[in-house]
Amino acid sequence: DYFVGTIHNNGLESFVDPLTDLQNQFGLFEHLKVLYAKQARANIMMIGLGHFTTINEMWGYEFGNLVIHKVVQILKNAFRNEGILFRADGIRFVLLTRTLSIEELQRRYELLREAICHTMEIDGYHPNLQVCGCALEIKSFDVNPQAMFSCLVYTYNQSKVQENGEFQIFKDEVDEKRGNLMVLLNTVRMSIENGFEGFQLYYQPIVAAGSHQLTGAEALLRWSSPEYGMVPPNRFIPIIENDPAFVLLGQWILRRAMEDTRPLLRQYPDLALNV
């Protein structure tokens, strides 16, 4: 008779990804806390895989796991003793390094992209993958680590969606009117944590052309603060969308929109509210 089972160290399980044996996002933030406490400058790079859903659909999840294992091995070989690798979520990986410059990370990225997209072979097959990547210099310690990470994800999405995998470097824009982008995001996060301070909904009416009657409204989010004044939505929404705090903000938007427009339903029972 045989008894088969698994043993988990619950103290480690929450910080280690079971598929790759890399530390996960919880582990990453623990390292970032130490880094911030010491105010130690570092560089952080995110690398991810595109077209991965197609791999799972065509070849199955077992083959998909083999792809992930192979990619992790390539990453480990590329950055051995030069930083700490983490599995962020899904098919995104993060390197935290204090020895490699942003320029060197970009050079290594091009080599990795070639190795994964054109050279990598698994069981005689060459998976059709897209590699996306970005990097950010950690040099400002007056913002929350989560705000910094959200800027990294925002930059990664630029590589994936807009630049077809070209390596992107986060540019923390600074000007007199709009200010530092990472500090701006940090201020937005603090506003959410402080009871959605400074957030308002404006309502754009939708009117029937023939009868000129109100048929609906569109809820539009606005945000202002003493430091920045009224900030255009296209300035803060694309970045805060990549932050966990956006879930709370989304719930607030829905709740406030329904509360604000409920009185209108008495006069306009067929009112359509678009959020």
Short mmCIF file of C-alpha atoms in Angstrom, two decimals:
data_model
loop_
_atom_site.label_atom_id
_atom_site.label_comp_id
_atom_site.label_asym_id
_atom_site.label_seq_id
_atom_site.Cartn_x
_atom_site.Cartn_y
_atom_site.Cartn_z
CA ASP A 1 0.00 0.00 0.00
CA TYR A 2 1.12 3.51 -0.77
CA PHE A 3 0.07 6.83 0.72
CA VAL A 4 0.88 9.85 -1.41
CA GLY A 5 0.65 13.45 -0.21
CA THR A 6 2.43 16.75 0.08
CA ILE A 7 3.92 18.69 2.97
CA HIS A 8 3.76 22.47 3.03
CA ASN A 9 5.80 24.83 5.17
CA ASN A 10 3.08 27.41 5.77
CA GLY A 11 5.66 29.92 6.93
CA LEU A 12 7.24 29.90 3.47
CA GLU A 13 4.26 29.11 1.31
CA SER A 14 2.94 32.66 1.24
CA PHE A 15 6.27 33.99 -0.08
CA VAL A 16 7.30 31.28 -2.58
CA ASP A 17 5.69 30.47 -5.91
CA PRO A 18 5.20 26.66 -5.93
CA LEU A 19 5.65 26.31 -9.70
CA THR A 20 8.95 28.14 -10.10
CA ASP A 21 10.39 28.13 -6.54
CA LEU A 22 10.92 31.88 -6.97
CA GLN A 23 9.77 34.29 -4.31
CA ASN A 24 6.39 35.73 -5.23
CA GLN A 25 5.04 39.27 -5.07
CA PHE A 26 4.73 39.10 -1.28
CA GLY A 27 8.42 38.30 -1.08
CA LEU A 28 9.19 41.16 -3.46
CA PHE A 29 7.46 43.69 -1.25
CA GLU A 30 9.26 42.39 1.82
CA HIS A 31 12.56 43.04 0.04
CA LEU A 32 11.34 46.49 -1.04
CA LYS A 33 10.45 47.36 2.56
CA VAL A 34 14.03 46.59 3.62
CA LEU A 35 15.39 48.53 0.65
CA TYR A 36 13.26 51.56 1.49
CA ALA A 37 14.16 51.39 5.18
CA LYS A 38 17.85 51.56 4.25
CA GLN A 39 17.19 54.06 1.44
CA ALA A 40 19.36 51.87 -0.76
CA ARG A 41 19.17 52.70 -4.45
CA ALA A 42 18.49 49.85 -6.86
CA ASN A 43 17.06 49.05 -10.28
CA ILE A 44 14.01 46.92 -10.88
CA MET A 45 13.10 45.22 -14.15
CA MET A 46 9.89 43.46 -15.19
CA ILE A 47 9.82 40.84 -17.97
CA GLY A 48 6.67 39.12 -19.16
CA LEU A 49 5.36 36.84 -21.88
CA GLY A 50 2.73 37.71 -24.45
CA HIS A 51 0.56 35.27 -26.43
CA PHE A 52 0.73 32.88 -23.48
CA THR A 53 -3.01 32.17 -23.45
CA THR A 54 -2.63 30.75 -26.96
CA ILE A 55 0.11 28.39 -25.70
CA ASN A 56 -2.21 26.99 -22.99
CA GLU A 57 -5.12 26.68 -25.41
CA MET A 58 -3.12 24.94 -28.14
CA TRP A 59 -0.77 22.73 -26.11
CA GLY A 60 -2.38 22.50 -22.68
CA TYR A 61 -1.41 23.76 -19.24
CA GLU A 62 1.25 21.09 -18.73
CA PHE A 63 3.14 22.37 -21.78
CA GLY A 64 2.53 25.93 -20.57
CA ASN A 65 4.20 25.05 -17.26
CA LEU A 66 7.18 23.65 -19.15
CA VAL A 67 7.46 26.98 -20.98
CA ILE A 68 7.43 28.87 -17.67
CA HIS A 69 10.10 26.55 -16.22
CA LYS A 70 12.29 27.06 -19.29
CA VAL A 71 11.91 30.85 -19.19
CA VAL A 72 12.76 30.92 -15.48
CA GLN A 73 15.90 28.87 -16.15
CA ILE A 74 16.94 31.33 -18.88
CA LEU A 75 16.37 34.24 -16.49
CA LYS A 76 18.35 32.56 -13.70
CA ASN A 77 21.28 31.94 -16.02
CA ALA A 78 21.17 35.54 -17.31
CA PHE A 79 21.19 37.16 -13.85
CA ARG A 80 23.06 34.67 -11.69
CA ASN A 81 24.49 36.43 -8.58
CA GLU A 82 23.42 39.82 -9.95
CA GLY A 83 20.05 40.25 -8.29
CA ILE A 84 16.95 38.52 -6.93
CA LEU A 85 14.29 37.09 -9.22
CA PHE A 86 10.60 37.07 -8.31
CA ARG A 87 7.45 35.80 -9.98
CA ALA A 88 5.14 38.81 -9.82
CA ASP A 89 1.89 37.30 -11.07
CA GLY A 90 0.84 35.19 -14.02
CA ILE A 91 3.67 35.21 -16.53
CA ARG A 92 5.47 38.34 -15.30
CA PHE A 93 8.85 38.18 -13.56
CA VAL A 94 10.76 40.85 -11.67
CA LEU A 95 14.48 41.32 -11.13
CA LEU A 96 15.69 43.47 -8.24
CA THR A 97 19.35 44.39 -8.67
CA ARG A 98 21.86 46.75 -7.09
CA THR A 99 24.71 45.91 -9.47
CA LEU A 100 23.27 46.27 -12.98
CA SER A 101 22.60 49.66 -14.53
CA ILE A 102 19.47 50.50 -16.51
CA GLU A 103 21.57 50.47 -19.70
CA GLU A 104 22.94 47.01 -18.88
CA LEU A 105 19.44 45.74 -18.13
CA GLN A 106 18.31 46.95 -21.54
CA ARG A 107 21.24 45.18 -23.21
CA ARG A 108 20.49 41.94 -21.33
CA TYR A 109 16.81 42.25 -22.22
CA GLU A 110 17.57 42.21 -25.94
CA LEU A 111 19.60 39.01 -25.48
CA LEU A 112 16.79 37.43 -23.43
CA ARG A 113 14.24 38.43 -26.03
CA GLU A 114 16.26 36.69 -28.72
CA ALA A 115 16.75 33.57 -26.58
CA ILE A 116 13.08 33.23 -25.61
CA CYS A 117 11.43 34.24 -28.88
CA HIS A 118 13.75 32.60 -31.40
CA THR A 119 16.06 30.07 -29.74
CA MET A 120 14.05 28.41 -26.98
CA GLU A 121 12.92 24.87 -27.79
CA ILE A 122 10.70 22.54 -25.76
CA ASP A 123 10.13 18.93 -26.84
CA GLY A 124 11.08 19.88 -30.40
CA TYR A 125 8.70 22.85 -30.55
CA HIS A 126 9.45 26.56 -30.71
CA PRO A 127 6.65 28.34 -28.81
CA ASN A 128 5.42 31.54 -30.44
CA LEU A 129 5.96 34.02 -27.61
CA GLN A 130 6.14 37.77 -27.28
CA VAL A 131 8.54 39.13 -24.65
CA CYS A 132 7.77 42.47 -23.04
CA GLY A 133 9.91 44.37 -20.57
CA CYS A 134 10.69 47.57 -18.75
CA ALA A 135 12.88 48.96 -15.98
CA LEU A 136 12.70 51.62 -13.30
CA GLU A 137 15.35 53.21 -11.13
CA ILE A 138 14.52 53.17 -7.41
CA LYS A 139 15.97 56.43 -6.13
CA SER A 140 13.06 58.21 -4.42
CA PHE A 141 12.06 56.94 -1.00
CA ASP A 142 9.32 59.42 -0.13
CA VAL A 143 6.68 57.37 -1.97
CA ASN A 144 5.00 54.09 -1.08
CA PRO A 145 6.67 50.97 -2.61
CA GLN A 146 3.28 50.04 -4.08
CA ALA A 147 3.17 53.38 -5.92
CA MET A 148 6.60 52.66 -7.37
CA PHE A 149 5.52 49.16 -8.41
CA SER A 150 2.36 50.51 -10.06
CA CYS A 151 4.56 52.83 -12.15
CA LEU A 152 6.61 49.77 -13.14
CA VAL A 153 3.45 47.90 -14.23
CA TYR A 154 2.25 50.98 -16.12
CA THR A 155 5.55 51.08 -18.03
CA TYR A 156 5.39 47.32 -18.68
CA ASN A 157 1.94 47.74 -20.23
CA GLN A 158 3.37 50.39 -22.53
CA SER A 159 5.90 47.82 -23.75
CA LYS A 160 3.21 45.17 -24.19
CA VAL A 161 0.33 47.18 -25.67
CA GLN A 162 1.91 50.15 -27.42
CA GLU A 163 5.49 49.24 -28.29
CA ASN A 164 5.24 45.57 -29.37
CA GLY A 165 7.66 44.39 -26.71
CA GLU A 166 10.28 47.12 -27.07
CA PHE A 167 12.09 47.74 -23.79
CA GLN A 168 10.65 50.74 -21.93
CA ILE A 169 12.34 52.82 -19.22
CA PHE A 170 10.09 54.62 -16.76
CA LYS A 171 10.48 58.37 -17.14
CA ASP A 172 9.42 60.14 -13.97
CA GLU A 173 8.30 63.32 -15.71
CA VAL A 174 8.76 66.53 -13.78
CA ASP A 175 7.40 69.95 -14.65
CA GLU A 176 6.09 72.94 -12.69
CA LYS A 177 2.40 72.31 -13.38
CA ARG A 178 2.09 68.54 -13.28
CA GLY A 179 4.89 67.55 -10.93
CA ASN A 180 6.65 64.26 -10.39
CA LEU A 181 4.62 61.32 -11.75
CA MET A 182 5.49 58.83 -9.00
CA VAL A 183 4.83 61.37 -6.25
CA LEU A 184 1.53 62.24 -7.95
CA LEU A 185 0.48 58.59 -7.88
CA ASN A 186 1.50 58.34 -4.24
CA THR A 187 -0.69 61.37 -3.45
CA VAL A 188 -3.64 59.81 -5.30
CA ARG A 189 -3.22 56.60 -3.28
CA MET A 190 -3.19 58.59 -0.04
CA SER A 191 -6.37 60.37 -1.12
CA ILE A 192 -8.07 57.00 -1.63
CA GLU A 193 -6.88 55.80 1.78
CA ASN A 194 -8.14 59.04 3.39
CA GLY A 195 -11.79 58.44 2.53
CA PHE A 196 -11.47 59.30 -1.21
CA GLU A 197 -10.48 62.84 -0.38
CA GLY A 198 -10.56 65.15 -3.40
CA PHE A 199 -12.49 62.76 -5.65
CA GLN A 200 -15.72 63.91 -7.30
CA LEU A 201 -18.08 62.63 -9.96
CA TYR A 202 -19.30 64.96 -12.69
CA TYR A 203 -22.33 63.95 -14.75
CA GLN A 204 -22.52 64.49 -18.49
CA PRO A 205 -26.22 64.50 -19.51
CA ILE A 206 -27.44 62.40 -22.45
CA VAL A 207 -30.37 64.10 -24.20
CA ALA A 208 -32.67 62.77 -26.93
CA ALA A 209 -32.18 64.84 -30.09
CA GLY A 210 -35.87 64.79 -31.03
CA SER A 211 -37.60 65.49 -27.71
CA HIS A 212 -34.74 67.22 -25.91
CA GLN A 213 -35.60 65.02 -22.92
CA LEU A 214 -32.97 63.71 -20.52
CA THR A 215 -32.50 59.99 -21.19
CA GLY A 216 -29.28 59.23 -19.37
CA ALA A 217 -26.05 60.46 -17.85
CA GLU A 218 -22.39 59.52 -17.89
CA ALA A 219 -20.44 59.60 -14.62
CA LEU A 220 -16.97 61.11 -15.04
CA LEU A 221 -14.28 60.91 -12.36
CA ARG A 222 -12.39 64.02 -11.31
CA TRP A 223 -9.68 64.51 -8.69
CA SER A 224 -8.06 67.55 -7.14
CA SER A 225 -5.67 68.22 -4.26
CA PRO A 226 -4.14 71.26 -2.56
CA GLU A 227 -0.73 70.44 -4.08
CA TYR A 228 -1.84 69.84 -7.68
CA GLY A 229 -5.21 71.54 -8.06
CA MET A 230 -7.58 69.89 -10.55
CA VAL A 231 -5.67 67.06 -12.27
CA PRO A 232 -6.83 65.91 -15.74
CA PRO A 233 -8.10 62.29 -15.73
CA ASN A 234 -5.63 61.23 -18.44
CA ARG A 235 -2.85 62.25 -16.07
CA PHE A 236 -3.66 59.97 -13.12
CA ILE A 237 -6.14 57.29 -14.26
CA PRO A 238 -3.81 55.28 -16.58
CA ILE A 239 -1.37 54.75 -13.69
CA ILE A 240 -3.80 54.27 -10.80
CA GLU A 241 -5.54 51.59 -12.91
CA ASN A 242 -2.46 49.40 -12.30
CA ASP A 243 -2.63 49.87 -8.53
CA PRO A 244 -4.57 47.62 -6.09
CA ALA A 245 -6.16 50.78 -4.66
CA PHE A 246 -8.06 51.15 -7.93
CA VAL A 247 -10.44 48.37 -6.82
CA LEU A 248 -11.50 50.46 -3.82
CA LEU A 249 -11.83 53.53 -6.00
CA GLY A 250 -13.96 51.61 -8.50
CA GLN A 251 -16.32 50.51 -5.73
CA TRP A 252 -16.55 54.09 -4.47
CA ILE A 253 -17.37 55.34 -8.00
CA LEU A 254 -20.20 52.83 -8.44
CA ARG A 255 -21.67 53.48 -5.01
CA ARG A 256 -21.47 57.29 -5.33
CA ALA A 257 -22.92 57.27 -8.86
CA MET A 258 -25.95 55.25 -7.74
CA GLU A 259 -26.48 57.40 -4.65
CA ASP A 260 -26.19 60.66 -6.58
CA THR A 261 -28.60 59.69 -9.38
CA ARG A 262 -31.22 57.85 -7.32
CA PRO A 263 -33.30 61.03 -6.79
CA LEU A 264 -33.40 61.57 -10.59
CA LEU A 265 -35.16 58.23 -11.06
CA ARG A 266 -38.33 59.69 -9.54
CA GLN A 267 -38.54 62.22 -12.35
CA TYR A 268 -36.87 60.09 -15.05
CA PRO A 269 -37.70 56.42 -14.27
CA ASP A 270 -36.03 55.20 -17.48
CA LEU A 271 -32.79 57.05 -16.87
CA ALA A 272 -29.72 55.10 -18.05
CA LEU A 273 -26.64 55.71 -15.94
CA ASN A 274 -23.28 55.00 -17.58
CA VAL A 275 -20.30 54.74 -15.25
#
